[in-house]
Coordinates of C-alpha atoms in Angstrom, one line a residue:
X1 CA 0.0 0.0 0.0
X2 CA 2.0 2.6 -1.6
X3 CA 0.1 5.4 -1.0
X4 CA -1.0 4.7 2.7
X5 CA 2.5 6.8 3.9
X6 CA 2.4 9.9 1.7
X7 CA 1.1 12.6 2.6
X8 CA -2.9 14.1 0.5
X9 CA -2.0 17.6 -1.6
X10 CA -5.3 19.3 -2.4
X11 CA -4.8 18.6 -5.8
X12 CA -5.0 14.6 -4.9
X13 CA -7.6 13.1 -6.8
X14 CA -8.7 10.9 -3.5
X15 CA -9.2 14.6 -1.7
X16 CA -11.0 16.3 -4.7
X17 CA -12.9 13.6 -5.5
X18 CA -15.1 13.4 -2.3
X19 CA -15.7 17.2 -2.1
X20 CA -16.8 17.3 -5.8
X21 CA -18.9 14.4 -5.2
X22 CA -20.4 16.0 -1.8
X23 CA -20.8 19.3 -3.8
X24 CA -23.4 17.2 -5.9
X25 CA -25.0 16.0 -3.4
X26 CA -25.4 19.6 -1.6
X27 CA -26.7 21.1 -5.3
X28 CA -28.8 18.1 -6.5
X29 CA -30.4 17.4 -3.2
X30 CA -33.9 17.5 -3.1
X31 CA -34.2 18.7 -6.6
X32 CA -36.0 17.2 -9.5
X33 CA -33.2 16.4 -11.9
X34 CA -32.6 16.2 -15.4
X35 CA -31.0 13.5 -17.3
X36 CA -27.4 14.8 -17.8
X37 CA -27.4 15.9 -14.0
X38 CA -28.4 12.6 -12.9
X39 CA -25.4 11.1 -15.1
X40 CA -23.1 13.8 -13.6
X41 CA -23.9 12.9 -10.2
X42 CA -24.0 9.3 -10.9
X43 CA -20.4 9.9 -12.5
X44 CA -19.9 11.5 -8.3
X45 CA -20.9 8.5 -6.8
X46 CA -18.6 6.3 -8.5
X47 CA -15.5 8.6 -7.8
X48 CA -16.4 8.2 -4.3
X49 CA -16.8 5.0 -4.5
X50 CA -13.0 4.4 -5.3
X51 CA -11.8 7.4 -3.0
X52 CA -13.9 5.8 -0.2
X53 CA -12.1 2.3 -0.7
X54 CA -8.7 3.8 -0.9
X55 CA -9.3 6.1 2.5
X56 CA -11.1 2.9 4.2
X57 CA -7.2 1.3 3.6
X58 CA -5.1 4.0 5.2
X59 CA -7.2 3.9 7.8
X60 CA -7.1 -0.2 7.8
X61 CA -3.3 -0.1 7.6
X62 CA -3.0 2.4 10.2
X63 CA -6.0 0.5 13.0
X64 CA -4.6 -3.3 11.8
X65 CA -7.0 -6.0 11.6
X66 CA -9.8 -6.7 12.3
X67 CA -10.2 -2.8 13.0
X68 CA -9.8 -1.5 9.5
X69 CA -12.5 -3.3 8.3
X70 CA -14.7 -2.4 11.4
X71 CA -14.4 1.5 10.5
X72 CA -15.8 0.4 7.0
X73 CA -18.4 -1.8 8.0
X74 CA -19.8 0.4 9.9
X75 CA -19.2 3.6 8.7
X76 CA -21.1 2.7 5.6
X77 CA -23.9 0.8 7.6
X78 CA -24.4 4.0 9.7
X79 CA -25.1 6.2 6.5
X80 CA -27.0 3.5 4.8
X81 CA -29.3 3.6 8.0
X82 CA -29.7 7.0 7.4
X83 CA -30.6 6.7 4.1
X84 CA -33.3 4.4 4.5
X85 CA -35.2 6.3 7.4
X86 CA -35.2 9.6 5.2
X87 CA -36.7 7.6 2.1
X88 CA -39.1 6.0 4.5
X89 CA -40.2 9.3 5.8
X90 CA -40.3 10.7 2.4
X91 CA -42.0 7.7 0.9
X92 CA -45.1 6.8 2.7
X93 CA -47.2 3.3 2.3
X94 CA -45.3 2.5 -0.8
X95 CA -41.8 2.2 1.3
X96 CA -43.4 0.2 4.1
X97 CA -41.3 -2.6 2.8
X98 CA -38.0 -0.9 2.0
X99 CA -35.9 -1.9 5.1
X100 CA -36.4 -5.6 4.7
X101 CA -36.2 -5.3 0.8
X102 CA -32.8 -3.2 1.8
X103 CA -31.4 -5.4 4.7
X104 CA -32.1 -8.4 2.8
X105 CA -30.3 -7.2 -0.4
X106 CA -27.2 -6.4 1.6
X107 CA -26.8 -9.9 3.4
X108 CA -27.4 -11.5 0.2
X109 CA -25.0 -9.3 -1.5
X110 CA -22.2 -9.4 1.1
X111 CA -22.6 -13.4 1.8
X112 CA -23.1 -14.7 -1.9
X113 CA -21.5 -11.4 -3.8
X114 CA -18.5 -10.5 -1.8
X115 CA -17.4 -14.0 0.0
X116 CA -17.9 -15.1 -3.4
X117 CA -15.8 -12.6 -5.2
X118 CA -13.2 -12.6 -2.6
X119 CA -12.9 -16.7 -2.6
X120 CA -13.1 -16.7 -6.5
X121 CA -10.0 -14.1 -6.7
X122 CA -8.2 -15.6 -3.8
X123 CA -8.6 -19.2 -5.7
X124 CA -7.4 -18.3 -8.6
X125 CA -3.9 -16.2 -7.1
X126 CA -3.2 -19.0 -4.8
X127 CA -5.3 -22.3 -6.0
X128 CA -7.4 -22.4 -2.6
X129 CA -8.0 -19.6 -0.5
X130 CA -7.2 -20.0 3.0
X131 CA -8.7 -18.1 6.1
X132 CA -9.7 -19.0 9.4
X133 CA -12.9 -21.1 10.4
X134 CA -13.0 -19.9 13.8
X135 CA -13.7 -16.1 13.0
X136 CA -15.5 -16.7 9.8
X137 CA -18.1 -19.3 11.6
X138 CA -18.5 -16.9 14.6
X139 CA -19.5 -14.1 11.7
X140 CA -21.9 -16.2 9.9
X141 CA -23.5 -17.4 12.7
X142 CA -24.3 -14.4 13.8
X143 CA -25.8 -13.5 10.6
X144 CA -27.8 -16.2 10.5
X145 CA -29.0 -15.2 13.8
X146 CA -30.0 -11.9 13.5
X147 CA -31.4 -13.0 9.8
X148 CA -34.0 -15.1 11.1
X149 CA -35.2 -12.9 14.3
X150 CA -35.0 -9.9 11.9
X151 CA -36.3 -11.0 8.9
X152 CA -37.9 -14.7 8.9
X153 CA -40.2 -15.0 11.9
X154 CA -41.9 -11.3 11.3
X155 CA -43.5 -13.6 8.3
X156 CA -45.0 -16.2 11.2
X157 CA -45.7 -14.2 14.4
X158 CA -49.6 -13.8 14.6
X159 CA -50.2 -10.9 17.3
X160 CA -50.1 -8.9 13.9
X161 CA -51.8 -10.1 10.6
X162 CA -49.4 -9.6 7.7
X163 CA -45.5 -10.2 7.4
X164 CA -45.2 -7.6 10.8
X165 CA -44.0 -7.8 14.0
X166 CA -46.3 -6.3 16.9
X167 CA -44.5 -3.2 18.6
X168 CA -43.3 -5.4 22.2
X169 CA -41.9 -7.9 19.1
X170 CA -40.5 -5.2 17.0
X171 CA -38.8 -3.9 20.4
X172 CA -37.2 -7.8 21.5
X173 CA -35.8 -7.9 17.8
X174 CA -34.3 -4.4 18.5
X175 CA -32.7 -5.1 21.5
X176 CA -31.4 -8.7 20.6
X177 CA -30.1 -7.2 17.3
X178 CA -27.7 -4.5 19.1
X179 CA -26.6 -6.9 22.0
X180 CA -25.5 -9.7 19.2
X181 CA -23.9 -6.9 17.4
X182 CA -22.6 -5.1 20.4
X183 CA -21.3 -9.1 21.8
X184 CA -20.1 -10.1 18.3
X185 CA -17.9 -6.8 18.0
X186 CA -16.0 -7.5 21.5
X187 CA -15.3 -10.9 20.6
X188 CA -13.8 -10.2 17.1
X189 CA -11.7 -7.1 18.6
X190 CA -11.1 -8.0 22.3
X191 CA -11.5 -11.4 23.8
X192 CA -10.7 -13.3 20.4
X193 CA -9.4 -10.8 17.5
X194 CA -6.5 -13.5 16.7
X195 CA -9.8 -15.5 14.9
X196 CA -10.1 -12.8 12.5
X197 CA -6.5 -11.8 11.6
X198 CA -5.2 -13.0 7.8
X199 CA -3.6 -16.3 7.7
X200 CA -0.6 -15.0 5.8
X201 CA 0.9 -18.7 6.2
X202 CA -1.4 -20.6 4.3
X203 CA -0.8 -18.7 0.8
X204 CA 2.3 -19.5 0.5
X205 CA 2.2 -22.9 1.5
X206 CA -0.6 -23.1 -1.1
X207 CA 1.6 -21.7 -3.7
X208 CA 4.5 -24.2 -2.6
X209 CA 2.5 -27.5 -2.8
X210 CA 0.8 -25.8 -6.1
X211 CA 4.2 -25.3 -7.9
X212 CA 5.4 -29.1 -6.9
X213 CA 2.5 -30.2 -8.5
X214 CA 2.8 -28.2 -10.7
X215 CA 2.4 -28.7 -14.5
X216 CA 5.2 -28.0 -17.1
X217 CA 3.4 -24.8 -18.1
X218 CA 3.5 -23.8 -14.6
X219 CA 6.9 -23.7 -13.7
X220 CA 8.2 -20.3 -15.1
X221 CA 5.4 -18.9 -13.5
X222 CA 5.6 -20.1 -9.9
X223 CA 8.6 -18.3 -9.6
X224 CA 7.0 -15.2 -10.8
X225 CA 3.7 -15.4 -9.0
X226 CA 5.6 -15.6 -5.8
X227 CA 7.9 -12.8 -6.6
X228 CA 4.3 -11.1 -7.1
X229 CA 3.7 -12.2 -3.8
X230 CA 6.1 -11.3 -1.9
X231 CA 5.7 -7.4 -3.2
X232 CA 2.3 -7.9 -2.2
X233 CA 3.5 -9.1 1.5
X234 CA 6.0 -5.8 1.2
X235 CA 3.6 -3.2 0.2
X236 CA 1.3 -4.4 3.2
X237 CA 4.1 -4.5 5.8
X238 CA 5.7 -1.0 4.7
X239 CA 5.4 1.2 7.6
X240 CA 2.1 2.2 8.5
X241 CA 1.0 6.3 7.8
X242 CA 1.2 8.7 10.5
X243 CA -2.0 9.3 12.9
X244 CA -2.4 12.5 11.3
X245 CA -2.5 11.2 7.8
X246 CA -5.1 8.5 9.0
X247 CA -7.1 11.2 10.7
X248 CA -7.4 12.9 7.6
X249 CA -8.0 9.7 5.7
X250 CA -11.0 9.0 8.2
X251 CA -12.7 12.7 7.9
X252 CA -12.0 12.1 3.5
X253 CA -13.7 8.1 4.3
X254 CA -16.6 10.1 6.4
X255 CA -17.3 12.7 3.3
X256 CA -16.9 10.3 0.7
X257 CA -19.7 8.1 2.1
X258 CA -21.8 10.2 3.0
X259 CA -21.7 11.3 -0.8
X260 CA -21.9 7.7 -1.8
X261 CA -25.4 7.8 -0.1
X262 CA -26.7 10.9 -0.6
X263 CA -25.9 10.6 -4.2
X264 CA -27.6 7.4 -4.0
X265 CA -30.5 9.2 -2.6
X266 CA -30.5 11.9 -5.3
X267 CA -30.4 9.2 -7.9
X268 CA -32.9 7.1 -6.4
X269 CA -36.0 9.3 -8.2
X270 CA -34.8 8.2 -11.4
X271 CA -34.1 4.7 -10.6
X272 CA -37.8 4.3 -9.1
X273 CA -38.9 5.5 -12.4
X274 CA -36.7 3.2 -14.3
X275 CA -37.9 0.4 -11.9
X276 CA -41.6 2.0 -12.6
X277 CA -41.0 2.2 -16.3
X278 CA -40.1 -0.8 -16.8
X279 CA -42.9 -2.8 -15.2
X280 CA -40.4 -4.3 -12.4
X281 CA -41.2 -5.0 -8.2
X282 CA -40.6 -2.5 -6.3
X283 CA -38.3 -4.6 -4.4
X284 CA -35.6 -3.7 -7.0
X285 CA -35.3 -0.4 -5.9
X286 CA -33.5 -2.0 -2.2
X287 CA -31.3 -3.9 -4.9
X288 CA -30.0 -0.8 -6.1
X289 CA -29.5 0.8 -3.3
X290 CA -27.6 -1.7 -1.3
X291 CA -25.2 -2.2 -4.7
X292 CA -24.6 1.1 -5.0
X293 CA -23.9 1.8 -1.2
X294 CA -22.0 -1.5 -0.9
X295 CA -19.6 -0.9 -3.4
X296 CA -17.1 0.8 -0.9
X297 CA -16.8 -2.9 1.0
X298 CA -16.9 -4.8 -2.5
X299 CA -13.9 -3.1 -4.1
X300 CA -12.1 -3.0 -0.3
X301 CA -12.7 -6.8 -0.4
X302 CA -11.8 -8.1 -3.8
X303 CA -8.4 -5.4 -3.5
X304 CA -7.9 -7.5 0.0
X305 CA -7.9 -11.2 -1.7
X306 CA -5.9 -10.3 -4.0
X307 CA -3.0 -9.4 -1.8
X308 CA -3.6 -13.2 0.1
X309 CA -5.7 -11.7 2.6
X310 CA -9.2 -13.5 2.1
X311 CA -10.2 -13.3 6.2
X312 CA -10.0 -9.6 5.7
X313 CA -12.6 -9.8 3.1
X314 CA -14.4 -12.4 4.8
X315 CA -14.5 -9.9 8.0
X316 CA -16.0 -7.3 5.1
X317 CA -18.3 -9.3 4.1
X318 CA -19.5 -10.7 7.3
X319 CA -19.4 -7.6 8.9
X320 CA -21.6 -5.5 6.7
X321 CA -24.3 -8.1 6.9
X322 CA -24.2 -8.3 10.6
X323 CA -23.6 -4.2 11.1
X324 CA -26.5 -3.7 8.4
X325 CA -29.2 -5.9 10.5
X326 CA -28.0 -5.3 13.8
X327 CA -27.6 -1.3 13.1
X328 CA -30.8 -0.6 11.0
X329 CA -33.7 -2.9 12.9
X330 CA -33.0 -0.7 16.1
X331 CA -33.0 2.3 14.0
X332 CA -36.4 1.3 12.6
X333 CA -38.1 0.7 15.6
X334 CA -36.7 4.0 16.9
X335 CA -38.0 5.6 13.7
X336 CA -41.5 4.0 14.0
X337 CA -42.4 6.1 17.2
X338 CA -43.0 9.4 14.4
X339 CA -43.3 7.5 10.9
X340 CA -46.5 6.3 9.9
X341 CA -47.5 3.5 7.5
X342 CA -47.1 -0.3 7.7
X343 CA -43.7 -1.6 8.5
X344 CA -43.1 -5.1 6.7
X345 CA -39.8 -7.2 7.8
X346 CA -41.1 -10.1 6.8
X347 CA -39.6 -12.3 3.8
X348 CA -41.6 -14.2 1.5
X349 CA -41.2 -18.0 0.2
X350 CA -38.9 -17.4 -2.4
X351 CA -36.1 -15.2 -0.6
X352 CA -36.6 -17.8 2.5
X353 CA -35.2 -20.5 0.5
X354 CA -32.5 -18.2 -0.9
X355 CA -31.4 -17.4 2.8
X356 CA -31.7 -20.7 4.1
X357 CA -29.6 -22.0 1.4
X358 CA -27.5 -19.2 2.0
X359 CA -26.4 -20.3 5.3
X360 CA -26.6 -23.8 4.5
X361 CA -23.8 -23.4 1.6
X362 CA -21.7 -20.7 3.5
X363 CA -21.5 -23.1 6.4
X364 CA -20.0 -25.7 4.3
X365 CA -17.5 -23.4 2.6
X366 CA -16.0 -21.8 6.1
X367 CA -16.1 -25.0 7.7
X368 CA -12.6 -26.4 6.3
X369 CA -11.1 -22.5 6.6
X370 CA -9.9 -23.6 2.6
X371 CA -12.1 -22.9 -0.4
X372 CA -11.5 -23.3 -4.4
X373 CA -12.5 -22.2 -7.2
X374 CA -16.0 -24.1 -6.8
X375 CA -16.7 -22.6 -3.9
X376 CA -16.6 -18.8 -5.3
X377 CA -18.8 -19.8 -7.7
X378 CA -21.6 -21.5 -6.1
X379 CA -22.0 -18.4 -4.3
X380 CA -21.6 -15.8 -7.2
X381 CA -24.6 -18.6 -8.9
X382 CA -26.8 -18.4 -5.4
X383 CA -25.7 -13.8 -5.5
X384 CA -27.4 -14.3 -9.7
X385 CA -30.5 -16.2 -8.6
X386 CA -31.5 -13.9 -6.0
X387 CA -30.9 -10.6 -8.5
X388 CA -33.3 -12.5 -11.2
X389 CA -35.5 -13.9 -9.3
X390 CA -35.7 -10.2 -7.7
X391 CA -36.2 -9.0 -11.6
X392 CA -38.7 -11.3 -11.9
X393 CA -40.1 -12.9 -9.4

């Protein structure tokens, strides 16, 4: 990581980028836009996008693991929280179902898109990507957890007709949600943080037993690909930036996600009316959002495997989904004391058996703390069938 010791000029594209893209959000917000504005800002919201991952890893190189990817995680959760109460206040009866449609988007994303991505890339630098079972099973148990209270058994309860939870059940699922959250982050950076550190070991011996194998066409190449590796290993082990260069990079991270969502937000008009236009659920709309805000985490994570650190993006991906339930179901039910309307959590048939298989398949992959190629892939097939089946339904 290069850049994570030199110091940001104001002519830095990761410092000018942000601004501009906040500056958008400041002109374009609550305004009806037209088309080349909307490209404009959308053109924002990807330079943030790339300025947030590269701040997020200053910071991360700065904190150490499992930290960095805590301050992303969350950072992003937080604002995407914030985004979903203001379009719910704005919305009325026809965001009653936003949150879940939101929530459940991001866990499917983060466990089937980003674990998958991350496994895929790690696979195919390294033949199997190796991480550790111990932090990664904690994680998803936890997201299975708070999946279920949050978003399953609204679908079931009967002290409310319809897929809702009554107000003492909406307030148990609030509470339970933060004190999982609140117990999983003290175990992954207090009483057990060695769980969730990279196993920086297990690539190279990987590599090793791959090159003995190895096949004629293979054997210039081994050489190379751990030459590769080891400037990877230097780059992350340079020394770390100074606290007031990651102070800055936090307060640039801060701005650029907070542009990343409020561009979403100004965006989101059009996007409805896409959705609209084009005759598609209204659940699509959550599908955008949560892409769009989780890019951040998706680029941070892919960057991460391919430097042999798959538990870091495993602790991305894990983490959003467990900071995205356990942050925005209390926020909710804070926010239903003064918004009005229905508030449906619960999921239907179809994205039951999407989660269920979910967690059934990611158990099996972080059970052996090794994955290949096949194991990227089922998830990437599981991450497709929930975004068609979301398309049509």
């Amino acid at each position: 990581m290069s850049t994570a010791t030199r110091r940001f000029p104001l002519t830095d594209w990761t410092v000018l980028v942000p601004v501009v893209a906040l500056l958008a959000l400041v002109f374009s917000w609550g305004r009806d836009l037209p088309g080349f504005a909307v490209g404009l800002v959308a053109l924002c919201l990807g330079g943030a996008v790339l300025a947030a991952v590269h701040h997020a890893e200053v910071v991360a190189h700065r904190v150490g693991e499992p930290f960095g990817s805590l301050v992303l995680a969350v950072a992003v959760t937080v604002i995407e929280v914030a985004l979903i109460v203001t379009l719910m206040a704005d919305g009325g009866d026809k965001t009653a179902s936003l949150a879940r449609d939101t929530v459940f988007a991001a866990v499917m994303i983060t466990c089937n898109g980003i674990v998958g991505l991350s496994l895929l890339v790690g696979a195919l630098r390294n033949r199997v990507a190796v991480f550790n079972a111990e932090g990664s099973g904690a994680a998803l148990a936890t997201v299975a957890t708070l999946a279920v209270l949050s978003l399953v058994l609204p679908t079931f309860t009967t002290s409310k007709p319809g897929p809702e939870f009554s107000t003492a059940q909406l307030t148990f699922a609030a509470v339970a949600s933060l004190a999982l959250y609140g117990l999983f982050i003290t175990v992954q950076t207090v009483r057990h943080r060695d769980y969730f550190l990279p196993v920086d070991t297990g690539a190279g011996t990987e590599r090793a037993a791959g090159a003995a194998a190895g096949a004629a066409d293979r054997g210039g190449g081994a050489a190379g690909g751990g030459g590769a590796a080891a400037g990877d290993g230097d780059g992350e082990h340079a020394a770390p930036p100074t606290s007031r260069a990651a102070l800055v990079s936090l307060g640039l991270l801060l701005v650029a996600l907070v542009a990343v969502v409020g561009d979403a937000k100004a965006v989101s008009p059009t996007i409805e009316r896409a959705v609209a236009g084009a005759g598609l659920p209204n659940a699509v709309v959550g599908v955008i959002i949560a892409l769009l805000v989780l890019a951040p985490e998706t680029l941070a994570a892919v960057r991460a495997a391919r430097r042999d650190r798959v538990q870091t993006s495993l602790n991305l991906g894990y983490g959003s989904a467990i900071a995205s339930i356990g942050l925005t179901i209390p926020a909710i039910a804070l926010a239903t004391i003064w918004l009005s309307g229905p508030l449906l959590l619960g999921l239907g048939p179809i994205h039951m058996v999407l989660l269920a298989l979910t967690v059934v398949v990611s158990a099996l992959t972080i059970a052996p703390g090794r994955a290949t190629l096949l194991q990227g892939g089922v998830h990437l097939v599981l991450l497709a069938a929930y975004l068609f089946l979301a398309v049509s339904p």
